[in-house]
Short mmCIF file of C-alpha atoms and ligand atoms in Angstrom, two decimals:
data_model
loop_
_atom_site.label_atom_id
_atom_site.label_comp_id
_atom_site.label_asym_id
_atom_site.label_seq_id
_atom_site.Cartn_x
_atom_site.Cartn_y
_atom_site.Cartn_z
CA MET A 21 24.95 25.78 -7.67
CA SER A 22 28.07 26.50 -9.73
CA ASP A 23 29.55 22.70 -9.21
CA LEU A 24 25.86 21.60 -10.78
CA VAL A 25 26.56 23.85 -13.57
CA GLU A 26 30.02 22.57 -14.02
CA ALA A 27 28.90 19.13 -14.23
CA VAL A 28 25.78 19.09 -16.70
CA GLY A 29 26.25 22.81 -18.14
CA PRO A 30 23.99 25.88 -17.64
CA SER A 31 21.22 24.68 -19.86
CA HIS A 32 20.29 21.69 -17.83
CA VAL A 33 20.34 23.27 -14.28
CA LEU A 34 16.90 24.36 -14.31
CA THR A 35 15.60 27.27 -11.68
CA ASP A 36 12.91 29.04 -13.40
CA PRO A 37 9.51 28.26 -11.08
CA GLU A 38 7.16 27.69 -14.09
CA THR A 39 9.54 25.07 -15.43
CA VAL A 40 10.56 23.53 -12.30
CA ALA A 41 6.57 23.48 -11.07
CA GLY A 42 6.00 20.18 -13.25
CA TYR A 43 8.57 18.47 -11.12
CA LEU A 44 7.24 19.43 -7.90
CA THR A 45 3.62 17.65 -7.83
CA ASP A 46 3.25 14.16 -8.56
CA TRP A 47 0.47 12.74 -11.20
CA THR A 48 -1.97 12.17 -8.17
CA GLY A 49 -2.00 15.84 -7.26
CA ARG A 50 -1.59 14.51 -3.68
CA TRP A 51 2.17 15.31 -3.14
CA HIS A 52 3.92 18.61 -3.67
CA GLY A 53 7.79 19.23 -2.91
CA THR A 54 9.98 22.03 -3.27
CA ALA A 55 13.97 22.17 -4.92
CA LEU A 56 16.40 24.28 -5.58
CA ALA A 57 16.81 23.14 -9.08
CA VAL A 58 15.81 20.24 -11.59
CA VAL A 59 19.32 19.10 -12.81
CA ARG A 60 19.68 16.66 -16.14
CA PRO A 61 22.66 14.70 -16.30
CA ALA A 62 23.52 13.45 -19.65
CA ASP A 63 25.39 10.23 -18.97
CA THR A 64 26.41 8.00 -15.73
CA ALA A 65 29.64 10.39 -15.53
CA GLU A 66 27.50 13.36 -15.07
CA THR A 67 25.27 11.75 -12.76
CA SER A 68 28.33 10.99 -10.34
CA ALA A 69 29.56 14.33 -10.92
CA VAL A 70 25.98 15.78 -9.59
CA VAL A 71 25.67 13.50 -6.49
CA ARG A 72 29.36 14.11 -5.50
CA ALA A 73 28.50 17.64 -5.72
CA CYS A 74 25.40 17.57 -3.67
CA ALA A 75 26.96 15.29 -0.96
CA ARG A 76 29.91 18.23 -0.70
CA ALA A 77 26.94 20.87 -0.14
CA GLY A 78 24.76 18.65 1.74
CA ILE A 79 22.03 19.10 -0.54
CA ALA A 80 19.43 16.25 -1.06
CA VAL A 81 19.38 14.27 -4.41
CA CYS A 82 15.51 13.24 -5.65
CA PRO A 83 15.68 10.93 -8.71
CA GLN A 84 12.56 11.26 -11.13
CA GLY A 85 11.77 9.63 -14.20
CA GLY A 86 8.32 9.91 -15.67
CA ASN A 87 6.64 11.32 -12.39
CA THR A 88 3.92 8.70 -12.93
CA GLY A 89 4.46 6.81 -9.60
CA LEU A 90 1.26 7.03 -7.21
CA VAL A 91 2.93 6.83 -3.79
CA GLY A 92 4.65 10.67 -3.87
CA GLY A 93 7.84 9.16 -4.10
CA SER A 94 9.21 11.13 -7.15
CA VAL A 95 8.78 14.60 -5.84
CA PRO A 96 11.46 15.99 -3.30
CA PRO A 97 10.21 16.86 0.32
CA VAL A 98 9.33 20.26 1.56
CA GLY A 99 11.87 22.52 3.15
CA VAL A 100 14.87 20.16 3.20
CA PRO A 101 17.46 21.61 0.41
CA SER A 102 17.19 19.32 -2.43
CA ILE A 103 17.52 18.99 -6.01
CA VAL A 104 15.57 16.70 -8.50
CA VAL A 105 17.87 14.43 -10.65
CA SER A 106 15.87 14.10 -13.88
CA THR A 107 16.66 11.17 -15.80
CA SER A 108 15.23 12.31 -18.89
CA ARG A 109 18.51 12.73 -20.92
CA LEU A 110 19.69 9.07 -20.05
CA ASP A 111 17.99 8.15 -23.07
CA TRP A 112 20.09 5.90 -24.97
CA ILE A 113 19.69 2.30 -25.65
CA ASP A 114 21.06 -0.39 -27.38
CA ASP A 115 20.54 -2.60 -29.98
CA VAL A 116 18.74 -5.49 -28.92
CA ASP A 117 20.86 -8.42 -27.96
CA VAL A 118 18.81 -11.22 -29.82
CA PRO A 119 20.61 -14.43 -28.96
CA GLY A 120 20.88 -13.48 -25.64
CA ARG A 121 17.20 -12.06 -24.92
CA ALA A 122 18.56 -9.02 -23.67
CA VAL A 123 18.64 -5.13 -23.92
CA GLY A 124 20.38 -2.24 -22.17
CA ALA A 125 18.90 1.10 -21.78
CA GLY A 126 19.65 4.47 -20.11
CA ALA A 127 17.23 4.87 -17.13
CA GLY A 128 15.09 7.55 -18.73
CA VAL A 129 14.16 5.73 -21.59
CA THR A 130 10.31 5.19 -21.72
CA LEU A 131 9.07 1.32 -21.21
CA ALA A 132 7.07 2.11 -24.80
CA ARG A 133 10.20 2.86 -26.46
CA LEU A 134 11.89 0.01 -24.96
CA GLN A 135 8.78 -2.18 -26.29
CA ARG A 136 9.37 -0.86 -29.70
CA SER A 137 13.16 -1.43 -29.82
CA ALA A 138 12.46 -5.29 -28.49
CA ASP A 139 9.19 -5.45 -30.84
CA ALA A 140 11.29 -4.66 -33.82
CA ALA A 141 13.85 -7.53 -32.74
CA GLY A 142 10.73 -9.98 -32.83
CA LEU A 143 10.70 -9.96 -28.73
CA ALA A 144 8.92 -8.16 -26.01
CA CYS A 145 9.71 -6.77 -22.60
CA GLY A 146 7.78 -9.04 -19.71
CA VAL A 147 6.37 -5.71 -18.01
CA ASP A 148 3.89 -3.57 -19.38
CA LEU A 149 1.64 -1.04 -17.71
CA ALA A 150 -0.46 1.72 -18.46
CA ALA A 151 1.58 4.30 -18.27
CA ARG A 152 3.97 3.33 -20.71
CA ASP A 153 4.41 6.39 -22.89
CA SER A 154 5.83 8.38 -19.77
CA ALA A 155 6.93 5.58 -17.20
CA THR A 156 10.83 5.16 -17.52
CA VAL A 157 12.72 1.70 -17.18
CA GLY A 158 14.92 3.31 -14.23
CA GLY A 159 11.96 4.52 -12.48
CA MET A 160 10.06 1.24 -13.18
CA VAL A 161 13.44 -0.82 -11.76
CA ALA A 162 13.40 1.54 -8.37
CA THR A 163 9.73 0.83 -7.76
CA ASN A 164 9.83 -2.77 -8.94
CA ALA A 165 6.99 -2.13 -11.11
CA GLY A 166 4.47 -4.66 -11.76
CA GLY A 167 1.66 -4.22 -14.26
CA ILE A 168 -0.57 -6.39 -16.07
CA ASN A 169 1.56 -9.64 -17.14
CA VAL A 170 3.10 -10.29 -13.92
CA VAL A 171 0.81 -13.21 -13.83
CA ARG A 172 3.22 -14.65 -16.65
CA TYR A 173 6.78 -13.32 -16.39
CA GLY A 174 6.81 -11.63 -12.89
CA ALA A 175 7.43 -8.03 -12.11
CA MET A 176 10.39 -5.72 -12.86
CA ARG A 177 13.10 -7.06 -10.64
CA ALA A 178 12.54 -10.42 -12.12
CA GLN A 179 13.34 -8.94 -15.50
CA LEU A 180 16.46 -7.04 -14.00
CA LEU A 181 19.88 -8.91 -15.28
CA GLY A 182 21.95 -5.90 -14.63
CA VAL A 183 22.14 -2.23 -13.28
CA GLU A 184 24.39 0.69 -13.60
CA ALA A 185 24.03 3.23 -10.72
CA VAL A 186 25.40 5.96 -8.88
CA LEU A 187 25.98 5.50 -5.24
CA ALA A 188 25.45 8.02 -2.62
CA SER A 189 29.31 8.23 -2.43
CA GLY A 190 29.37 9.18 -5.98
CA GLU A 191 30.73 5.92 -6.82
CA VAL A 192 29.58 3.94 -9.75
CA LEU A 193 28.05 0.16 -9.03
CA ARG A 194 27.89 -1.56 -12.63
CA ARG A 195 26.71 -4.93 -13.12
CA TRP A 196 26.21 -5.57 -16.80
CA LYS A 197 26.70 -9.14 -17.97
CA PRO A 198 23.51 -10.98 -19.91
CA LEU A 199 23.39 -13.87 -17.74
CA ARG A 200 20.52 -15.55 -16.11
CA LYS A 201 22.60 -17.26 -13.52
CA ASP A 202 24.86 -15.48 -11.15
CA ASN A 203 25.57 -16.30 -7.76
CA VAL A 204 28.78 -14.10 -6.93
CA GLY A 205 27.31 -12.77 -3.52
CA TYR A 206 24.71 -10.52 -2.85
CA ASP A 207 22.12 -9.52 -5.48
CA LEU A 208 22.87 -5.91 -5.68
CA PRO A 209 20.73 -4.93 -8.72
CA GLY A 210 17.84 -6.94 -6.78
CA LEU A 211 18.21 -4.52 -3.92
CA LEU A 212 18.18 -1.50 -5.94
CA ALA A 213 14.76 -2.71 -7.51
CA GLY A 214 12.00 -1.66 -5.20
CA SER A 215 14.46 0.86 -3.34
CA GLU A 216 12.48 3.65 -4.49
CA GLY A 217 15.75 5.84 -4.88
CA THR A 218 16.57 5.77 -1.70
CA LEU A 219 19.82 3.66 -2.26
CA ALA A 220 21.01 5.07 -5.95
CA VAL A 221 20.65 6.71 -8.77
CA ILE A 222 19.99 4.16 -11.33
CA THR A 223 21.62 5.37 -14.89
CA GLY A 224 21.07 2.16 -16.76
CA VAL A 225 19.31 -0.80 -16.36
CA LEU A 226 20.23 -4.40 -18.48
CA LEU A 227 16.84 -6.21 -19.12
CA GLN A 228 16.00 -9.79 -20.30
CA LEU A 229 13.35 -9.82 -22.92
CA VAL A 230 10.82 -12.81 -23.46
CA HIS A 231 9.99 -14.45 -26.84
CA LYS A 232 6.61 -12.87 -28.40
CA PRO A 233 3.68 -15.20 -27.85
CA ARG A 234 2.74 -16.91 -31.23
CA ARG A 235 -0.89 -15.68 -31.01
CA THR A 236 -3.06 -14.21 -28.53
CA ALA A 237 -6.78 -13.51 -27.65
CA THR A 238 -8.46 -11.38 -24.95
CA ALA A 239 -11.81 -11.76 -23.89
CA ILE A 240 -13.98 -9.53 -21.12
CA ALA A 241 -16.03 -12.04 -19.30
CA ALA A 242 -18.97 -11.53 -16.84
CA VAL A 243 -18.46 -12.88 -13.61
CA GLU A 244 -20.80 -12.93 -10.11
CA ASN A 245 -17.78 -12.09 -7.95
CA PRO A 246 -13.74 -11.96 -6.97
CA ALA A 247 -13.82 -15.76 -6.47
CA GLY A 248 -15.51 -16.46 -9.93
CA ALA A 249 -13.06 -14.04 -11.57
CA LEU A 250 -10.19 -16.33 -9.97
CA ALA A 251 -12.00 -19.58 -10.60
CA LEU A 252 -12.37 -18.55 -14.33
CA ALA A 253 -8.30 -17.56 -14.60
CA ALA A 254 -7.68 -20.98 -12.91
CA ALA A 255 -10.00 -22.99 -15.28
CA VAL A 256 -8.73 -21.07 -18.64
CA GLU A 257 -4.82 -22.22 -17.48
CA GLU A 258 -6.10 -25.62 -16.78
CA SER A 259 -7.41 -25.70 -20.15
CA GLY A 260 -3.82 -25.60 -21.55
CA ILE A 261 -3.99 -21.83 -22.36
CA VAL A 262 -1.27 -19.94 -20.81
CA VAL A 263 -2.97 -16.70 -18.86
CA ARG A 264 -1.06 -13.41 -19.48
CA ALA A 265 -3.22 -10.90 -17.74
CA ALA A 266 -6.27 -11.40 -15.81
CA GLU A 267 -8.13 -8.01 -14.51
CA LEU A 268 -10.63 -7.81 -12.06
CA MET A 269 -13.31 -4.85 -12.98
CA THR A 270 -16.73 -3.82 -11.32
CA ARG A 271 -20.02 -2.63 -12.24
CA ARG A 272 -19.07 0.88 -10.66
CA GLY A 273 -15.90 1.07 -12.77
CA MET A 274 -17.53 -0.05 -16.05
CA ASP A 275 -20.40 2.41 -15.49
CA LEU A 276 -18.02 5.40 -14.61
CA ILE A 277 -15.71 4.92 -17.68
CA ALA A 278 -18.92 4.26 -19.63
CA SER A 279 -20.21 8.01 -18.70
CA TYR A 280 -16.91 9.17 -20.06
CA GLY A 281 -17.69 7.85 -23.55
CA HIS A 282 -15.84 4.71 -23.55
CA ARG A 283 -16.94 1.41 -24.68
CA ARG A 284 -19.44 -0.45 -22.74
CA PRO A 285 -18.99 -4.22 -23.43
CA PHE A 286 -22.02 -5.61 -21.85
CA ALA A 287 -25.36 -3.94 -22.46
CA GLU A 288 -26.45 -4.23 -18.38
CA PRO A 289 -22.67 -4.38 -16.75
CA PRO A 290 -22.60 -7.51 -14.35
CA PRO A 291 -21.32 -7.32 -10.79
CA TYR A 292 -18.08 -8.03 -11.95
CA SER A 293 -16.05 -8.38 -14.88
CA LEU A 294 -13.15 -10.47 -15.87
CA LEU A 295 -10.62 -9.36 -18.37
CA ILE A 296 -8.75 -12.27 -19.47
CA GLU A 297 -5.74 -12.44 -22.33
CA GLY A 298 -4.52 -15.84 -23.20
CA GLU A 299 -2.01 -17.23 -25.48
CA ALA A 300 -4.44 -19.17 -27.71
CA ALA A 301 -6.76 -18.65 -30.93
CA GLY A 302 -9.78 -16.68 -30.01
CA THR A 303 -11.99 -19.92 -30.82
CA ASP A 304 -9.78 -21.99 -28.37
CA LEU A 305 -10.41 -19.18 -25.57
CA ALA A 306 -13.62 -19.07 -26.31
CA ALA A 307 -14.36 -22.93 -25.90
CA ALA A 308 -12.52 -22.44 -22.62
CA LEU A 309 -14.85 -19.81 -21.32
CA ASP A 310 -17.58 -22.01 -22.65
CA ALA A 311 -16.61 -25.05 -20.77
CA ALA A 312 -16.25 -23.06 -17.35
CA GLY A 313 -19.81 -22.00 -17.60
CA VAL A 314 -19.30 -18.30 -18.74
CA VAL A 315 -22.84 -16.77 -20.02
CA GLU A 316 -21.71 -13.35 -21.68
CA ALA A 317 -18.12 -12.83 -23.02
CA VAL A 318 -16.76 -10.43 -25.55
CA LEU A 319 -13.92 -11.70 -27.08
CA GLU A 320 -11.08 -10.17 -29.76
CA GLU A 321 -8.80 -12.12 -31.64
CA GLY A 322 -5.06 -10.66 -30.77
CA SER A 323 -4.18 -8.52 -28.06
CA GLY A 324 -7.55 -7.27 -27.56
CA ALA A 325 -6.77 -3.28 -27.68
CA ASP A 326 -10.46 -2.12 -27.64
CA LEU A 327 -11.25 -4.54 -24.89
CA TRP A 328 -7.75 -3.37 -22.92
CA ALA A 329 -8.78 0.23 -23.39
CA VAL A 330 -11.72 -0.13 -21.00
CA ARG A 331 -9.37 -1.76 -18.66
CA GLU A 332 -6.76 1.10 -18.71
CA ALA A 333 -9.18 3.86 -18.66
CA HIS A 334 -10.04 3.27 -15.15
CA THR A 335 -6.82 5.25 -13.61
CA GLU A 336 -7.25 8.35 -15.57
CA THR A 337 -11.25 8.23 -15.32
CA ILE A 338 -11.00 7.81 -11.56
CA ALA A 339 -9.04 10.67 -11.01
CA ARG A 340 -11.10 12.81 -13.64
CA ASP A 341 -14.27 12.33 -11.81
CA SER A 342 -13.46 12.39 -8.09
CA SER A 343 -13.96 15.80 -6.65
CA SER A 344 -10.47 15.42 -4.27
CA PRO A 345 -7.28 13.73 -5.22
CA VAL A 346 -8.06 10.24 -5.02
CA VAL A 347 -7.05 7.86 -2.22
CA LYS A 348 -5.41 5.37 -4.41
CA LEU A 349 -4.31 2.18 -1.91
CA ASP A 350 -2.62 -0.37 -3.92
CA VAL A 351 -2.57 -3.52 -1.78
CA SER A 352 -2.45 -7.14 -1.96
CA VAL A 353 -4.18 -10.03 0.22
CA PRO A 354 -3.73 -13.81 -0.42
CA LEU A 355 -6.29 -15.25 -3.25
CA PRO A 356 -9.59 -16.21 -1.23
CA ALA A 357 -9.74 -12.99 0.82
CA LEU A 358 -9.98 -10.70 -2.12
CA GLU A 359 -13.88 -10.51 -1.83
CA ASP A 360 -13.79 -9.78 1.96
CA LEU A 361 -11.38 -7.08 1.29
CA ILE A 362 -13.89 -5.38 -0.97
CA ASP A 363 -16.88 -6.13 1.20
CA ALA A 364 -14.83 -4.50 4.16
CA VAL A 365 -13.83 -1.37 2.30
CA ASP A 366 -17.22 -0.72 0.92
CA PRO A 367 -18.83 0.42 4.39
CA VAL A 368 -15.56 2.28 5.34
CA ALA A 369 -15.99 4.21 2.19
CA ALA A 370 -19.47 4.70 2.94
CA GLU A 371 -18.53 5.92 6.25
CA TYR A 372 -16.70 8.71 4.80
CA GLY A 373 -18.88 9.64 1.82
CA ALA A 374 -16.22 8.17 -0.42
CA ARG A 375 -17.16 6.01 -3.58
CA HIS A 376 -15.31 3.05 -3.79
CA ILE A 377 -13.94 1.65 -7.14
CA PRO A 378 -11.68 -1.31 -6.92
CA PHE A 379 -9.80 -2.97 -9.84
CA GLY A 380 -6.88 -4.69 -10.32
CA HIS A 381 -4.75 -7.58 -11.13
CA VAL A 382 -6.78 -10.30 -9.72
CA ALA A 383 -4.38 -13.31 -10.33
CA ASP A 384 -1.96 -11.71 -8.23
CA GLY A 385 -4.15 -10.93 -5.45
CA ASN A 386 -3.70 -7.35 -6.08
CA LEU A 387 -6.50 -5.09 -5.86
CA HIS A 388 -6.16 -0.95 -6.53
CA VAL A 389 -8.80 0.39 -3.86
CA ASN A 390 -9.71 3.63 -5.41
CA LEU A 391 -11.45 6.08 -2.94
CA LEU A 392 -13.35 9.09 -4.60
CA ASP A 393 -14.60 12.12 -2.96
CA VAL A 394 -12.62 11.54 0.08
CA ASP A 395 -12.46 15.23 2.30
CA PRO A 396 -8.30 15.52 2.10
CA GLY A 397 -8.48 16.14 5.71
CA ARG A 398 -9.54 12.58 6.27
CA ALA A 399 -7.46 11.03 3.65
CA ALA A 400 -4.90 9.56 6.59
CA GLU A 401 -7.87 8.31 8.51
CA VAL A 402 -9.67 6.31 6.08
CA THR A 403 -6.14 5.12 4.73
CA ASP A 404 -5.74 3.64 8.29
CA ARG A 405 -8.87 2.23 8.42
CA VAL A 406 -8.34 0.32 5.07
CA LEU A 407 -4.39 -0.68 5.47
CA ARG A 408 -5.52 -2.33 8.84
CA ILE A 409 -7.93 -4.36 7.31
CA VAL A 410 -5.68 -5.37 4.65
CA ALA A 411 -3.30 -6.17 7.24
CA GLY A 412 -5.81 -8.18 9.21
CA LEU A 413 -6.59 -10.51 6.20
CA GLY A 414 -2.79 -11.27 5.81
CA GLY A 415 -2.06 -8.65 3.08
CA SER A 416 0.68 -6.37 2.04
CA ILE A 417 -0.08 -2.59 2.40
CA SER A 418 1.93 -2.22 -1.00
CA ALA A 419 1.54 -4.83 -3.86
CA GLU A 420 3.44 -2.77 -6.64
CA HIS A 421 3.13 0.91 -6.32
CA GLY A 422 5.82 1.12 -3.44
CA VAL A 423 5.66 2.89 -0.21
CA GLY A 424 6.94 6.47 -1.21
CA ARG A 425 5.88 8.96 0.82
CA ALA A 426 2.17 8.02 1.04
CA LYS A 427 2.45 4.83 3.33
CA ILE A 428 5.53 5.55 5.70
CA PRO A 429 3.43 5.62 8.85
CA TRP A 430 1.86 2.14 8.09
CA LEU A 431 5.05 0.02 7.52
CA GLU A 432 4.87 -1.64 10.61
CA LEU A 433 1.26 -3.46 9.19
CA SER A 434 3.50 -5.45 6.47
CA ARG A 435 6.91 -5.66 8.36
CA SER A 436 8.43 -6.85 11.63
CA PRO A 437 10.69 -4.58 13.55
CA ALA A 438 13.43 -7.02 12.69
CA ASP A 439 12.76 -6.67 9.13
CA LEU A 440 12.44 -2.46 9.39
CA ALA A 441 15.75 -2.54 11.34
CA ALA A 442 17.48 -4.68 8.55
CA MET A 443 16.24 -1.99 6.08
CA ARG A 444 17.51 0.58 8.09
CA THR A 445 20.95 -0.97 8.36
CA ILE A 446 21.21 -1.37 4.52
CA LYS A 447 20.09 2.54 4.07
CA ALA A 448 22.89 3.83 6.77
CA ALA A 449 25.34 1.68 5.02
CA LEU A 450 24.58 2.65 1.28
CA ASP A 451 23.83 6.19 2.27
CA PRO A 452 25.13 7.31 5.96
CA HIS A 453 24.05 10.87 5.53
CA GLY A 454 20.62 10.60 4.10
CA LEU A 455 21.53 12.13 0.84
CA LEU A 456 19.21 9.91 -1.39
CA ASN A 457 15.24 10.68 -1.49
CA PRO A 458 15.22 11.84 2.25
CA GLY A 459 11.52 11.10 3.44
CA VAL A 460 10.63 8.38 1.08
CA LEU A 461 10.51 4.82 2.50
CA PHE A 462 11.90 5.78 5.89
CA GLY A 463 11.81 8.91 8.35
CA VAL A 464 10.08 12.17 8.74
CA ASN A 465 7.30 12.77 5.93
CA SER A 466 7.85 16.07 4.96
CA SER A 467 6.16 16.70 1.96
CA ARG A 468 2.76 18.12 1.97
CA GLU A 469 -0.38 16.70 1.09
P1 FAD B 13 8.48 8.08 -11.03
O1 FAD B 13 7.44 8.39 -10.85
O2 FAD B 13 9.55 9.36 -11.61
O3 FAD B 13 9.36 7.83 -9.74
C1 FAD B 13 9.17 6.70 -9.16
C2 FAD B 13 9.82 6.45 -7.88
O4 FAD B 13 11.07 5.76 -8.45
C3 FAD B 13 10.43 7.58 -7.04
O5 FAD B 13 10.88 7.02 -5.65
C4 FAD B 13 11.98 8.09 -7.92
O6 FAD B 13 12.50 8.76 -7.00
C5 FAD B 13 12.30 6.68 -8.16
N1 FAD B 13 13.31 6.81 -9.48
C6 FAD B 13 12.81 7.02 -10.61
N2 FAD B 13 13.75 6.80 -11.55
C7 FAD B 13 14.66 6.59 -10.79
C8 FAD B 13 16.08 6.08 -10.86
N3 FAD B 13 16.50 6.28 -12.35
N4 FAD B 13 17.17 5.87 -10.19
C9 FAD B 13 16.59 5.75 -8.64
N5 FAD B 13 15.30 6.04 -8.63
C10 FAD B 13 14.45 6.54 -9.26
N6 FAD B 13 2.77 0.68 -11.66
C11 FAD B 13 2.70 -0.64 -11.42
O7 FAD B 13 3.73 -1.15 -10.60
N7 FAD B 13 1.79 -1.26 -12.13
C12 FAD B 13 0.98 -0.46 -12.88
O8 FAD B 13 0.04 -1.26 -13.53
C13 FAD B 13 1.06 0.45 -13.05
N8 FAD B 13 0.28 1.38 -13.94
C14 FAD B 13 -0.07 2.75 -14.11
C15 FAD B 13 -0.90 3.50 -14.58
C16 FAD B 13 -1.25 4.84 -14.77
C17 FAD B 13 -1.83 5.43 -15.67
C18 FAD B 13 0.08 5.45 -13.99
C19 FAD B 13 0.11 7.00 -13.97
C20 FAD B 13 0.69 4.72 -13.13
C21 FAD B 13 0.74 3.53 -13.00
N9 FAD B 13 1.74 2.82 -12.20
C22 FAD B 13 1.79 1.37 -12.23
C23 FAD B 13 2.56 3.45 -11.30
C24 FAD B 13 3.89 4.23 -12.10
O9 FAD B 13 3.77 4.35 -13.57
C25 FAD B 13 5.09 2.81 -11.78
O10 FAD B 13 5.58 3.04 -10.37
C26 FAD B 13 6.49 3.48 -12.53
O11 FAD B 13 7.54 2.28 -12.26
C27 FAD B 13 6.94 4.87 -12.24
O12 FAD B 13 7.82 4.96 -13.35
P2 FAD B 13 8.54 6.55 -13.50
O13 FAD B 13 9.54 6.69 -14.46
O14 FAD B 13 7.28 7.54 -13.83
O15 FAD B 13 8.77 6.89 -11.92
C1 MLT B 14 -3.00 -0.17 -12.99
O1 MLT B 14 -3.09 -1.24 -12.79
O2 MLT B 14 -3.54 0.47 -13.38
C2 MLT B 14 -2.15 0.72 -12.12
O3 MLT B 14 -1.62 0.20 -10.99
C3 MLT B 14 -2.65 2.19 -11.91
C4 MLT B 14 -3.74 2.38 -10.70
O4 MLT B 14 -3.71 1.55 -9.57
O5 MLT B 14 -4.57 3.12 -11.06
ZN1 ZN B 15 -1.73 -1.88 -11.07
#
């Protein structure tokens, strides 16, 4: 502990149980850990000193950003001597490089702050998600976060130009050039994207920025089924409008969030709705919806904050309404299989006395399966049933939230033995003593649910 105090100063080694408690439970409330301390380094050099001290003492290092992750990866394990390394003080942000369309930021900078900075420079970040006020750019790289604009700009890895990170040895890896093309050997920043804190502590990220669209319009349109939602998104794109987001919602979801006082876009919610944001004037988006045969839609010129509020209310409202921690399964399937997935999960949910409220990034084939009211003792069993359905449809057990602690038992459903062996080899090479985030992505799942 004295090495840690020496590295970051006494006021940044937190051990008071009440203060530390907030770092030990994840956003879903399903995952809890224990830690010797929460340590808050101010820069990369201090982070390196912390990692070296932990390596000497055999103490695990668990990086944490905004703690908005949904798979239990952001909290430490139970019963393994660990510290949480909070990135909250890694909060510097460079001036935006306008001609280079890039910005460098400390890992602990929130997405909302980065967005404000980019916006002031006339640019935007290609990734956006509802947890923007708390999620950090370091955590978003570590999880390769997706969000609402993947259909337009790709996920976080696609925005990453460079990274600064502390390896398990304490050495600092820095690739920091705003180059769009740079093929000198392995893509190590790309490898750290999606590594979930198991290969390095990311201390800074260099992100590409995108041009802001000249105009946007947003609509929520009634559709009969997921195939109808996909066909509508395709029709809008084919009309010449660039689609920025295409989000599926269900009658069940709409009814639930309306019961909490949120806007009800339709007097009678249709079975499914598609929220679509396009780079177009409202009149053009309306014309495209008409041409596609849409009978009911509400449309807002611009970014459609009121309509987005309906979509973004889903996560919190579902969590609030469930009588037990929601079983959240973020999955993807080939586009034609989306409806089969929903149809197959419904009876499984009913068998477990659960309400199934799916929604998600439909154009990416990414559905968020939310099972409410599941008996916590049966959460693993119902997860198994759903993830096997996903695998049977040729899908992935994790589309954007990652593996964390929640999905380790099901890795084999999405990765072959050779693939998993290669991943373990990389882990062993970069973190031979298993110092970084033990129990996340691989190994014994030691956190309590
Ligand atoms: P944390 O939760 O703190 O950590 C997540 C993981 O990254 C952990 O394994 C942690 O160890 C690791 N990590 C964090 N920081 C670092 C670092 N500096 N170096 C190394 N490892 C690190 N996710 C999506 O993909 N798309 C969405 O649309 C989306 N919407 C969301 C909406 C809500 C309301 C909420 C609550 C969550 C949502 N998420 C979404 C999930 C979450 O916001 C993302 O996973 C986000 O990237 C996590 O960032 P964070 O800073 O909170 O990371
Ligand atoms: C979203 O798209 O809103 C998120 O990934 C969060 C969730 O799955 O609830
Ligand atoms: Zn999502």
